[in-house]
XYZ file of C-alpha atoms in Angstrom:
782
model
C -157.432 119.661 -96.179
C -160.663 121.531 -96.920
C -162.578 118.341 -96.379
C -161.011 117.775 -93.021
C -161.788 121.351 -91.994
C -165.397 120.958 -93.063
C -165.710 117.716 -91.200
C -164.165 119.328 -88.182
C -166.604 122.218 -88.420
C -169.555 119.881 -88.751
C -168.340 117.920 -85.794
C -167.945 121.055 -83.753
C -171.305 122.500 -84.783
C -173.447 119.410 -84.469
C -174.739 117.620 -81.305
C -174.175 113.921 -81.007
C -177.184 111.746 -80.211
C -178.013 111.725 -76.486
C -177.123 108.591 -74.644
C -180.003 107.102 -72.643
C -179.900 108.286 -69.031
C -179.033 105.635 -66.488
C -181.935 104.856 -64.158
C -181.544 106.462 -60.752
C -180.010 104.203 -58.165
C -182.746 103.270 -55.706
C -181.970 104.136 -52.107
C -180.845 101.177 -50.065
C -183.605 99.665 -47.987
C -183.788 101.064 -44.498
C -182.068 98.708 -42.118
C -184.423 96.786 -39.881
C -184.190 98.127 -36.347
C -182.349 95.959 -33.886
C -184.075 95.653 -30.548
C -182.605 94.516 -27.284
C -184.310 94.381 -23.904
C -183.528 92.740 -20.598
C -186.506 91.516 -18.589
C -186.129 90.678 -14.929
C -189.303 88.849 -13.974
C -190.472 88.919 -10.337
C -193.350 87.424 -8.407
C -196.866 87.859 -9.791
C -195.471 87.993 -13.325
C -194.186 91.566 -13.173
C -191.608 92.393 -15.877
C -188.852 94.847 -14.962
C -187.718 95.919 -18.444
C -184.344 97.526 -19.022
C -183.256 98.888 -22.410
C -180.880 101.448 -23.842
C -183.631 103.423 -25.587
C -187.400 103.756 -25.859
C -187.510 101.430 -28.863
C -186.056 98.684 -26.700
C -188.496 99.485 -23.902
C -191.397 99.244 -26.343
C -190.021 95.943 -27.631
C -189.803 94.498 -24.117
C -193.235 95.817 -23.177
C -194.908 94.443 -26.308
C -193.275 91.061 -25.667
C -194.294 91.009 -21.984
C -197.908 91.989 -22.717
C -198.186 89.294 -25.385
C -196.862 86.691 -22.943
C -199.591 87.642 -20.466
C -202.563 88.651 -22.647
C -202.077 87.276 -26.154
C -205.745 86.611 -26.942
C -207.008 89.944 -25.638
C -204.390 91.849 -27.605
C -204.980 89.941 -30.834
C -208.738 90.402 -30.529
C -208.244 94.125 -29.961
C -206.027 94.623 -33.001
C -208.475 92.679 -35.195
C -211.347 94.800 -33.846
C -209.650 98.136 -34.511
C -208.667 97.004 -38.026
C -212.345 96.245 -38.674
C -211.755 92.548 -39.430
C -213.805 90.651 -36.876
C -216.398 89.468 -39.397
C -213.606 88.100 -41.613
C -212.514 85.719 -38.893
C -215.595 85.295 -36.679
C -218.532 85.712 -39.039
C -221.332 88.243 -38.784
C -221.776 87.642 -35.070
C -224.997 87.556 -33.058
C -227.356 90.233 -34.397
C -224.578 91.223 -36.827
C -222.438 92.399 -33.903
C -219.096 91.707 -35.599
C -220.171 93.253 -38.900
C -221.386 96.365 -37.072
C -218.142 96.567 -35.108
C -216.146 96.417 -38.347
C -218.243 99.161 -39.891
C -217.863 101.455 -36.871
C -214.107 101.027 -36.552
C -213.526 101.558 -40.256
C -215.877 104.522 -40.316
C -214.070 106.141 -37.386
C -210.928 105.716 -39.458
C -208.424 104.618 -36.847
C -206.067 102.925 -39.314
C -206.119 105.823 -41.765
C -205.579 108.368 -39.005
C -202.713 106.320 -37.574
C -200.990 106.099 -40.961
C -201.270 109.872 -41.300
C -200.140 110.602 -37.744
C -197.107 108.342 -37.491
C -194.855 110.253 -39.930
C -195.528 113.465 -37.992
C -194.917 111.935 -34.559
C -191.666 112.395 -32.676
C -188.776 110.011 -33.239
C -189.263 108.548 -29.744
C -192.962 107.907 -30.289
C -192.295 106.219 -33.615
C -189.535 104.114 -32.077
C -191.597 103.003 -29.092
C -194.642 102.142 -31.202
C -192.535 100.194 -33.689
C -190.714 98.455 -30.859
C -193.980 97.435 -29.204
C -195.242 95.950 -32.469
C -191.959 94.088 -32.936
C -192.067 92.767 -29.367
C -195.611 91.472 -29.731
C -194.790 89.859 -33.085
C -191.595 88.348 -31.657
C -193.536 86.800 -28.774
C -196.135 85.380 -31.156
C -193.483 83.925 -33.471
C -191.679 82.206 -30.589
C -194.750 80.880 -28.786
C -195.587 77.278 -29.737
C -199.227 76.723 -30.584
C -199.530 74.366 -27.615
C -198.414 77.192 -25.322
C -200.966 79.688 -26.625
C -203.950 80.392 -24.347
C -206.931 78.146 -24.982
C -209.185 81.091 -25.896
C -207.248 81.746 -29.120
C -205.000 78.716 -29.589
C -204.155 78.293 -33.258
C -206.627 80.973 -34.344
C -206.207 82.430 -37.815
C -206.427 85.920 -36.347
C -203.203 85.476 -34.363
C -200.989 87.473 -36.704
C -197.970 89.770 -36.500
C -198.766 93.453 -36.131
C -197.233 96.696 -37.346
C -196.586 100.101 -35.868
C -199.769 101.305 -37.588
C -201.791 98.695 -35.684
C -200.373 99.888 -32.370
C -200.917 103.555 -33.215
C -204.480 102.898 -34.386
C -205.247 100.945 -31.233
C -203.900 103.801 -29.109
C -206.138 106.261 -30.935
C -209.157 104.047 -30.299
C -208.373 104.161 -26.567
C -208.728 107.948 -26.622
C -212.420 107.533 -27.465
C -213.450 104.946 -24.855
C -215.437 107.575 -22.927
C -216.992 109.149 -26.006
C -217.322 107.597 -29.495
C -217.096 104.080 -28.098
C -220.416 104.528 -26.326
C -222.070 105.461 -29.607
C -220.976 102.396 -31.593
C -224.485 101.001 -32.039
C -225.872 104.440 -32.833
C -223.203 104.908 -35.539
C -223.803 101.450 -37.010
C -227.580 101.981 -37.104
C -227.445 105.458 -38.644
C -229.253 105.159 -41.963
C -231.998 107.360 -43.349
C -235.451 106.088 -42.477
C -234.016 102.918 -40.851
C -235.015 101.336 -37.575
C -232.390 102.274 -34.990
C -231.199 100.932 -31.650
C -233.853 101.402 -28.964
C -231.689 102.876 -26.214
C -229.408 105.868 -25.892
C -225.740 105.369 -25.119
C -224.746 105.611 -21.471
C -221.473 107.546 -21.265
C -221.894 108.037 -17.522
C -221.751 104.301 -16.784
C -218.388 103.239 -18.147
C -215.119 103.238 -16.281
C -214.860 104.730 -12.851
C -212.105 105.202 -10.235
C -210.950 106.774 -6.996
C -207.779 108.816 -6.736
C -206.212 110.457 -3.669
C -203.179 112.744 -3.556
C -202.367 113.603 0.050
C -200.093 116.586 0.610
C -197.346 117.108 3.148
C -199.606 118.905 5.631
C -201.599 115.685 6.152
C -198.841 113.041 6.022
C -196.762 111.786 8.924
C -193.471 112.057 7.011
C -194.212 115.390 5.313
C -193.936 114.098 1.751
C -196.719 113.202 -0.625
C -198.825 110.037 -0.601
C -200.752 108.819 -3.608
C -203.482 106.166 -3.566
C -204.733 105.080 -6.978
C -207.787 102.872 -7.320
C -209.076 102.757 -10.918
C -212.293 100.789 -11.451
C -212.082 98.936 -14.738
C -213.168 95.624 -16.281
C -211.562 92.437 -14.991
C -211.551 90.846 -18.442
C -211.249 91.839 -22.080
C -209.551 94.722 -23.813
C -209.399 97.204 -20.918
C -207.183 95.211 -18.584
C -204.149 96.869 -17.042
C -200.697 95.343 -17.435
C -198.168 95.950 -14.672
C -194.543 96.708 -15.596
C -191.377 98.543 -14.575
C -189.504 100.428 -17.330
C -185.919 101.621 -17.059
C -183.429 103.360 -19.339
C -180.346 103.719 -17.128
C -179.604 107.349 -16.393
C -182.711 108.552 -18.233
C -185.976 107.021 -17.081
C -187.201 104.779 -14.271
C -190.972 104.385 -13.944
C -193.240 101.681 -12.529
C -196.985 101.220 -12.939
C -199.541 100.013 -15.436
C -200.687 100.622 -18.971
C -203.844 99.564 -20.732
C -203.369 96.531 -22.947
C -202.048 97.327 -26.390
C -200.373 100.574 -25.361
C -196.722 101.262 -24.564
C -195.313 103.397 -21.689
C -196.782 103.753 -18.184
C -200.115 105.531 -17.770
C -200.627 105.239 -13.994
C -197.474 105.003 -11.959
C -194.583 106.379 -9.964
C -191.017 107.562 -10.283
C -188.598 108.239 -7.435
C -189.974 111.752 -6.916
C -193.634 111.700 -7.888
C -196.659 109.486 -8.496
C -199.907 109.925 -10.385
C -203.180 108.216 -11.098
C -206.185 108.874 -13.304
C -209.950 108.800 -12.845
C -212.701 109.082 -15.453
C -213.688 112.719 -15.715
C -217.263 113.887 -15.207
C -216.778 116.263 -18.122
C -218.469 115.999 -21.508
C -216.260 114.996 -24.430
C -218.711 115.192 -27.295
C -221.584 117.182 -28.706
C -224.619 115.707 -30.429
C -225.819 118.016 -33.163
C -229.433 117.912 -34.330
C -229.426 118.794 -38.007
C -232.326 120.388 -39.883
C -232.722 118.292 -43.029
C -233.285 119.916 -46.389
C -236.961 119.652 -47.409
C -236.115 117.750 -50.592
C -233.465 115.289 -49.344
C -232.540 113.375 -46.210
C -228.942 113.477 -47.458
C -228.577 117.231 -47.062
C -228.891 119.548 -44.075
C -228.941 123.237 -43.337
C -225.981 124.997 -41.690
C -226.581 128.730 -41.493
C -227.242 129.954 -45.026
C -225.646 126.879 -46.579
C -226.964 123.431 -47.394
C -224.335 120.771 -46.777
C -224.202 117.152 -47.877
C -224.318 114.043 -45.727
C -221.784 111.757 -47.359
C -222.011 107.990 -47.682
C -218.850 105.899 -47.568
C -218.934 102.311 -48.789
C -216.783 99.664 -47.103
C -216.135 96.221 -48.526
C -216.049 94.136 -45.359
C -215.020 90.518 -45.538
C -217.535 88.221 -43.856
C -216.887 84.570 -43.054
C -219.876 82.400 -43.798
C -220.962 79.212 -42.070
C -219.061 77.243 -44.714
C -215.829 79.089 -43.926
C -215.791 80.973 -47.231
C -215.212 84.730 -47.058
C -217.255 87.112 -49.180
C -217.135 90.892 -49.299
C -220.221 92.711 -48.145
C -220.911 96.325 -49.026
C -221.663 98.277 -45.824
C -222.283 102.004 -45.682
C -221.347 104.567 -43.066
C -222.612 108.140 -43.109
C -220.948 111.358 -42.089
C -221.770 115.027 -41.784
C -219.191 117.778 -42.043
C -218.360 117.401 -38.328
C -218.520 113.675 -37.644
C -220.344 110.357 -38.021
C -224.113 110.244 -38.202
C -225.870 108.562 -35.273
C -229.400 107.356 -34.616
C -231.474 105.748 -31.899
C -235.167 104.928 -32.007
C -236.123 108.046 -30.031
C -233.988 110.281 -32.270
C -234.159 108.816 -35.791
C -232.844 110.104 -39.095
C -236.143 110.808 -40.739
C -237.797 113.083 -43.254
C -240.952 112.894 -41.151
C -239.269 114.616 -38.199
C -237.093 116.748 -40.458
C -234.016 115.967 -38.379
C -230.908 113.812 -38.269
C -228.188 113.596 -35.644
C -224.412 113.683 -35.847
C -221.588 113.332 -33.315
C -218.645 115.668 -32.734
C -216.110 113.903 -30.504
C -213.295 116.171 -29.314
C -211.589 113.408 -27.314
C -210.849 111.384 -30.451
C -207.792 113.304 -31.568
C -205.176 112.259 -34.090
C -202.110 112.923 -31.952
C -200.264 110.046 -30.329
C -199.684 110.728 -26.632
C -196.550 108.695 -25.903
C -194.356 111.797 -25.698
C -196.610 113.024 -22.935
C -196.290 109.904 -20.803
C -192.538 109.729 -21.371
C -192.290 113.372 -20.282
C -194.442 112.669 -17.223
C -192.080 109.850 -16.268
C -188.998 112.034 -16.782
C -190.363 115.125 -15.018
C -188.005 116.455 -12.367
C -190.491 118.855 -10.820
C -194.197 119.508 -10.511
C -193.854 122.270 -13.090
C -192.292 119.836 -15.551
C -195.031 117.310 -14.868
C -197.725 119.891 -15.590
C -195.908 120.882 -18.775
C -196.046 117.227 -19.806
C -199.798 117.123 -19.153
C -200.218 120.209 -21.302
C -198.591 118.529 -24.320
C -201.751 116.670 -25.335
C -204.117 116.768 -22.380
C -205.699 113.564 -21.161
C -208.680 112.825 -23.429
C -211.139 111.484 -20.838
C -209.502 111.459 -17.407
C -208.558 113.553 -14.416
C -205.019 113.386 -13.046
C -204.142 113.189 -9.339
C -200.466 113.848 -8.519
C -198.321 113.774 -5.365
C -194.601 114.383 -5.018
C -191.650 114.284 -2.673
C -192.098 117.983 -1.866
C -195.546 117.325 -0.392
C -197.559 118.926 -3.193
C -200.947 117.447 -4.083
C -202.346 118.381 -7.481
C -205.630 117.766 -9.297
C -206.024 118.542 -13.010
C -208.981 117.715 -15.218
C -207.102 117.758 -18.505
C -209.841 115.927 -20.377
C -211.007 117.287 -23.699
C -214.203 119.307 -23.459
C -216.089 120.941 -26.364
C -215.137 124.599 -26.687
C -218.500 126.325 -26.968
C -218.995 130.068 -26.840
C -220.777 131.666 -23.901
C -223.763 132.369 -26.155
C -223.970 128.712 -27.182
C -223.728 127.544 -23.567
C -226.432 129.992 -22.523
C -228.779 128.716 -25.206
C -228.021 125.110 -24.259
C -228.927 125.744 -20.620
C -232.228 127.279 -21.706
C -233.080 124.562 -24.217
C -232.236 121.875 -21.681
C -235.084 123.092 -19.496
C -237.474 122.917 -22.445
C -236.112 119.751 -24.055
C -238.270 118.414 -26.844
C -239.598 114.867 -26.342
C -237.510 113.581 -29.245
C -234.400 114.307 -27.163
C -235.602 112.827 -23.874
C -233.594 109.616 -24.233
C -230.409 111.601 -24.818
C -231.144 113.989 -21.952
C -231.445 111.143 -19.452
C -227.765 110.400 -20.077
C -226.732 114.027 -19.475
C -225.627 114.439 -23.077
C -225.187 117.798 -24.766
C -227.558 118.226 -27.713
C -227.282 121.375 -29.805
C -228.795 122.789 -32.960
C -226.177 121.844 -35.536
C -227.794 124.002 -38.183
C -227.019 127.172 -36.225
C -223.358 128.215 -36.631
C -223.378 129.755 -33.152
C -223.020 126.186 -31.855
C -219.884 125.430 -33.875
C -216.832 124.596 -31.787
C -213.673 126.668 -31.673
C -210.702 125.021 -33.331
C -207.718 126.836 -31.833
C -205.992 123.857 -30.175
C -204.032 122.018 -32.899
C -203.656 118.922 -30.710
C -207.393 118.657 -30.061
C -209.419 120.833 -32.452
C -212.714 121.851 -30.949
C -211.584 121.273 -27.347
C -211.088 123.860 -24.612
C -207.364 124.748 -24.476
C -205.418 123.126 -21.671
C -204.651 126.504 -20.113
C -208.321 126.784 -19.107
C -208.874 123.365 -17.537
C -209.748 122.931 -13.824
C -206.624 122.767 -11.648
C -206.365 122.604 -7.853
C -203.049 122.593 -5.960
C -203.152 121.816 -2.241
C -200.969 120.869 0.716
C -203.687 118.829 2.485
C -205.311 116.646 -0.193
C -207.094 116.462 -3.513
C -209.485 113.660 -4.416
C -211.669 112.497 -7.269
C -214.230 109.711 -7.535
C -215.711 110.620 -10.940
C -217.721 113.618 -9.861
C -216.636 117.038 -11.088
C -213.770 119.201 -9.878
C -216.287 120.907 -7.551
C -215.925 117.995 -5.106
C -212.139 117.741 -5.045
C -211.841 119.146 -1.524
C -214.604 120.995 0.354
C -211.992 123.330 1.829
C -210.621 124.341 -1.555
C -211.936 127.753 -2.615
C -210.681 127.045 -6.114
C -213.282 124.306 -6.439
C -216.077 126.881 -6.413
C -214.657 128.850 -9.346
C -217.223 129.221 -12.170
C -216.451 127.216 -15.296
C -218.291 125.757 -18.248
C -220.964 123.323 -17.053
C -219.485 120.821 -19.479
C -216.703 120.197 -16.941
C -219.247 118.489 -14.724
C -222.918 119.244 -14.478
C -223.432 117.446 -11.197
C -227.178 117.612 -10.710
C -227.849 115.313 -7.754
C -224.142 114.810 -7.066
C -221.900 114.160 -5.206
C -222.376 110.420 -5.367
C -222.364 108.199 -2.303
C -218.907 106.981 -3.349
C -217.520 110.517 -3.556
C -218.910 111.159 -0.089
C -217.241 108.006 1.218
C -213.900 109.188 -0.171
C -214.288 112.667 1.282
C -215.250 111.251 4.677
C -212.121 109.088 4.749
C -209.896 112.091 3.998
C -211.692 114.666 6.142
C -209.632 116.218 8.952
C -210.571 114.580 12.235
C -212.295 111.720 10.478
C -210.200 109.127 12.276
C -208.707 107.340 9.279
C -205.339 109.100 9.789
C -204.964 108.047 13.402
C -204.660 110.192 16.554
C -202.206 112.636 14.934
C -204.509 113.116 11.915
C -201.520 112.703 9.568
C -201.584 109.729 7.226
C -198.981 107.040 6.996
C -198.929 104.982 3.819
C -200.552 102.012 5.526
C -203.270 104.200 7.059
C -204.110 105.730 3.697
C -204.237 102.360 1.924
C -206.364 100.879 4.705
C -208.803 103.793 4.461
C -209.220 103.247 0.725
C -209.905 99.534 1.251
C -211.828 99.722 4.536
C -215.121 98.826 2.803
C -216.843 101.096 5.316
C -220.261 102.233 4.098
C -220.775 105.983 4.284
C -224.467 105.475 3.569
C -224.880 103.038 6.456
C -223.008 105.366 8.801
C -225.412 108.209 7.976
C -228.645 106.228 7.788
C -228.087 103.321 10.169
C -229.657 104.990 13.199
C -232.778 105.861 11.217
C -233.137 102.290 9.975
C -232.653 100.906 13.479
C -235.261 103.351 14.768
C -237.684 102.027 12.163
C -236.899 98.522 13.371
C -237.826 99.518 16.910
C -241.054 101.251 15.847
C -244.367 99.702 16.802
C -245.998 97.789 13.911
C -249.042 99.512 12.451
C -251.288 97.363 10.322
C -248.552 94.985 9.166
C -249.424 91.358 8.562
C -247.875 88.843 10.982
C -245.715 87.363 8.201
C -244.374 90.822 7.342
C -243.643 91.538 10.989
C -241.696 88.290 11.185
C -239.683 89.231 8.096
C -238.919 92.669 9.532
C -237.817 91.116 12.824
C -235.403 88.744 11.094
C -234.048 91.517 8.871
C -233.649 93.960 11.730
C -231.676 91.437 13.752
C -229.179 91.105 10.900
C -228.974 94.857 10.309
C -228.446 95.606 13.986
C -225.560 93.130 14.209
C -223.944 94.273 10.935
C -220.555 96.021 11.224
C -221.381 98.591 8.537
C -218.732 97.246 6.174
C -218.713 95.371 2.866
C -215.939 92.940 3.785
C -216.157 89.285 2.758
C -217.046 88.246 6.311
C -219.566 91.042 6.924
C -222.986 89.664 7.842
C -225.857 91.978 7.002
C -224.126 93.751 4.105
C -226.150 91.865 1.490
C -229.390 92.717 3.283
C -228.425 96.400 3.484
C -227.776 96.380 -0.271
C -231.228 94.930 -0.942
C -232.735 97.436 1.487
C -231.179 100.407 -0.305
C -232.383 99.054 -3.645
C -235.914 99.005 -2.289
C -235.648 102.503 -0.812
C -233.942 104.111 -3.809
C -236.418 102.682 -6.354
C -233.901 102.803 -9.173
C -232.487 106.221 -8.313
C -229.736 107.600 -6.082
C -229.728 107.418 -2.293
C -232.953 109.165 -1.143
C -231.386 111.687 1.237
C -233.761 113.825 3.265
C -231.131 116.569 3.520
C -228.986 116.737 0.376
C -225.297 117.537 0.344
C -224.401 121.129 1.190
C -220.776 122.066 0.535
C -221.090 124.671 3.280
C -221.816 121.883 5.771
C -219.911 118.856 4.465
C -219.688 117.148 7.861
C -223.435 117.303 8.442
C -224.833 116.584 5.009
C -226.217 114.601 3.356
C -228.240 112.941 6.060
C -231.592 111.361 6.791
C -233.945 109.316 4.659
C -236.622 110.901 2.504
C -238.858 107.995 3.478
C -241.183 107.635 6.458
C -240.985 104.854 9.032
C -243.643 102.745 7.325
C -241.746 102.886 4.023
C -238.497 101.892 5.721
C -240.132 98.945 7.455
C -241.750 97.830 4.209
C -238.362 98.030 2.469
C -236.777 95.879 5.198
C -239.474 93.275 4.631
C -238.948 93.419 0.857
C -235.159 93.050 1.223
C -235.481 90.121 3.630
C -237.964 88.401 1.319
C -235.654 88.893 -1.679
C -232.855 87.016 0.088
C -235.228 84.369 1.391
C -236.497 83.731 -2.139
C -232.877 82.923 -3.071
C -232.690 80.647 -0.004
C -230.325 83.054 1.737
C -230.446 84.071 5.386
C -230.685 87.791 6.218
C -227.241 87.609 7.810
C -225.549 85.735 4.970
C -221.872 86.664 4.743
C -221.149 88.959 1.810
C -218.418 86.628 0.576
C -220.960 83.842 0.174
C -222.940 85.839 -2.396
C -220.391 88.208 -3.951
C -217.819 86.335 -6.004
C -215.506 86.564 -8.976
C -214.004 83.895 -11.192
C -210.765 82.690 -9.631
C -207.954 80.345 -10.642
C -209.658 77.331 -9.070
C -213.279 78.473 -9.104
C -215.327 81.316 -7.608
C -213.531 83.525 -5.064
C -215.187 85.731 -2.458
C -214.381 89.410 -2.952
C -215.080 92.485 -0.801
C -216.442 95.828 -1.909
C -219.656 97.563 -2.753
C -221.761 99.083 -5.491
C -222.931 102.631 -6.083
C -225.749 102.697 -3.506
C -223.538 100.995 -0.913
C -221.437 104.134 -0.539
C -217.991 102.546 -0.267
C -214.730 103.572 -1.901
C -213.807 100.019 -2.881
C -216.125 99.259 -5.795
C -216.834 95.847 -7.301
C -219.756 95.073 -9.570
C -220.694 93.633 -12.958
C -220.374 96.031 -15.882
C -219.840 94.879 -19.461
C -217.828 97.912 -20.430
C -215.200 95.930 -22.323
C -215.441 95.303 -26.071
C -213.970 91.811 -26.198
C -215.290 89.045 -28.427
C -213.624 86.435 -26.217
C -215.660 84.185 -23.943
C -216.252 85.575 -20.475
C -215.225 83.862 -17.255
C -218.603 82.843 -15.781
C -219.302 82.889 -12.057
C -222.424 81.725 -10.264
C -223.229 84.274 -7.563
C -226.028 86.574 -6.548
C -223.611 89.464 -7.021
C -221.109 88.395 -9.717
C -218.013 90.562 -10.052
C -216.207 91.296 -13.314
C -215.488 95.000 -12.844
C -214.199 97.366 -10.181
C -211.046 97.954 -8.172
C -208.244 96.822 -10.457
C -204.743 98.266 -9.968
C -204.462 99.571 -6.411
C -201.344 101.704 -6.082
C -200.060 103.123 -2.786
C -196.946 105.334 -2.895
C -195.207 107.407 -0.225
C -192.553 109.857 -1.400
C -189.995 111.342 0.993
C -186.462 112.732 0.609
C -185.232 109.468 2.156
C -186.836 107.451 -0.655
C -190.135 106.048 -1.811
C -192.233 103.155 -0.600
C -194.457 101.478 -3.167
C -197.168 98.897 -2.531
C -199.638 97.580 -5.060
C -202.179 94.959 -5.967
C -203.586 93.997 -9.362
C -206.835 92.302 -8.400
C -207.208 90.057 -11.451
C -203.487 89.327 -11.788
C -200.946 90.085 -14.491
C -202.173 87.416 -16.907
C -205.577 86.644 -18.414
C -204.635 83.065 -19.307
C -206.285 80.660 -16.818
C -203.296 78.322 -17.272
C -200.894 80.992 -15.973
C -199.880 81.062 -12.294
C -200.524 84.812 -12.417
C -204.185 84.504 -13.428
C -206.369 85.934 -10.624
C -203.553 85.096 -8.185
C -204.070 88.261 -6.106
C -207.769 87.873 -5.314
C -207.086 86.295 -1.928
C -204.916 89.260 -0.941
C -207.604 91.613 -2.227
C -210.163 89.898 -0.011
C -207.957 90.733 2.969
C -207.131 94.263 1.793
C -203.428 93.353 1.735
C -201.154 95.184 -0.677
C -197.757 93.745 -1.617
C -194.414 95.573 -1.516
C -193.120 96.261 -5.018
C -189.390 95.599 -5.584
C -187.928 98.457 -7.615
C -184.226 98.581 -6.739
C -181.726 96.251 -8.402
C -181.068 94.515 -5.095
C -184.747 94.024 -4.285
C -185.497 92.714 -7.776
C -182.608 90.248 -7.680
C -183.675 89.045 -4.220
C -187.265 88.317 -5.291
C -188.067 84.604 -4.805
C -189.502 84.345 -8.333
C -186.652 86.224 -10.018
C -185.961 85.130 -13.583
C -183.763 86.826 -16.190
C -184.637 86.932 -19.897
C -182.583 88.615 -22.622
C -184.419 89.529 -25.827
C -182.837 90.321 -29.192
C -184.472 90.907 -32.566
C -184.146 90.546 -35.427
């Protein structure tokens, strides 16, 4: 008995050996999202995408963009990942290797990975859906059906939500960091740098009109959008119509690789964007420490310049890939930059770094979804305030007849003291900074803390808060053609309000194109007909009239020079002037494809401007907008000499002085070169076409043999009238809704563009179903 009690006591007082804990049950894998979208295709390859949620919309949009622009999208994703050299080799002059370095150094992938978990559920769903739609299209596209430019390429690969988010972040910097790519790649201490400064004033352009109810025939708002963008490569627009029944219904365009609609219209409002004249970055000149080019002074501190090594895969001529160690450098505020005129050198004691406030880390899809859902102007402005618009102005019109201009672009938030010093230093700019100054860039002493930026906007640290951006609300009109808010409407007192010069330091502005836009919209100008109230067709025709403001102001003076008595001119020169003057006198003052004399006028203005702006004798005065600018700052002899020079330039190319513009101004078309209308900066027309290699594509370009080749300019032309009875929408996508030359939608709208003819856009169920090219496609994945 005692033994049993003792055993019982021992048992009660002792602890049995612990049993090994069972491993925790891992959570079940997250179910793969199921995507469904209905696409109703209509003429010109426009997808009308219907889904139950934004994930489905993103899925349909990613699929539709891949069907139309597979090569451009794939090239863009490879570029932003920093993998061009892996697939394409070093590139000419190491272009691909440099591109990889810049994109990795700017950290788009890392920033996207960090931003996605903090984004809203709708943003995450739409980004993931877009990636799934693109990957679905790629998986179901036979190699034989892929565009020739990338058929069977190793870099045609599925993408992820991080790829889409990173690509969207790279878009935010196309008017800022993108221009400095070479300067970032060449930034090394004591190294030879790129010879030229970036040119952030020569990228994208645009016209935008919002006409209020006081100037429209029906009393509602009219919007005319006319963005000027590349006709090839990564900055193409894709046209689409997105619908979630009962929630969202928006039509317009987005830049390739991005979901949602960025320029477009709903049933009650419409909006467009133009590149802002504001400054989005600061270049800081750093005082180097006397003992090291890798340290610089900031106030009483000495801070390091850090070097980051990147192992970049490079494909050799034999196809083998080897990793190459490439270094990028960074100060405490941003990447280091260098050009030949502003090197990173112990001899000068300076280095330069870039602070880009446009390149934020917030995804903006919530903003564009909110803009599409807005039920009032107030709600639309609240949507704009969510993230701002990194590099663009916004023009808005609505059914109530309101016309709104907002420059919501991100501008460095400098103190008044810093701005005052900058204005003073700009007048006394040191020679080392001359190359930067020519591009109207802001260069500050980065070693003086007074020039540090404020950081009170969590969405865009260092940028002026949205509450302080230029905003003009009118009932007649607002307009922008890439000059500052000061030239939105000469009758708007708000436009004269003092603001930071970084919102648009106009100098010799407004441009001839801005003046052409203002003249078309001016009361009594004739474009709105006898009642001076625009219909939709009148407004669209005014935008595409190709009428030269410069010729209208200077034509009489040129004709007077033609009639002047020759003084000391050689007989051959007199003969040239006579031939040129005959063409100029007969010219209709327009840059239409059938205009004879337009080419000669262009050559004449080149000779008179001598590489600068239009040489006005009386510059623009906002107090006398109808009378200025006017007159030529050239005497009669100079004008006659310029006519002779222009005539000789055409003759040297075996062209008559009265050659039709369409014979010398052409773009690549579906069956060969196509004549296109429009002008260039000195021509002073609203409808701009030119050649500008602003895109970043590595794909082959579509060549065209012409004196004035066109690969840039008027792209998506949107005309919307909004009334209580409904909306009328017309549009034209100049280069078509596909970049594949084998597609029927490649450059299919150039002929209509040549005639200035917009097409009605079907947006109701009945109109979509009645479209002659209607085709239904149901998409499901996985």
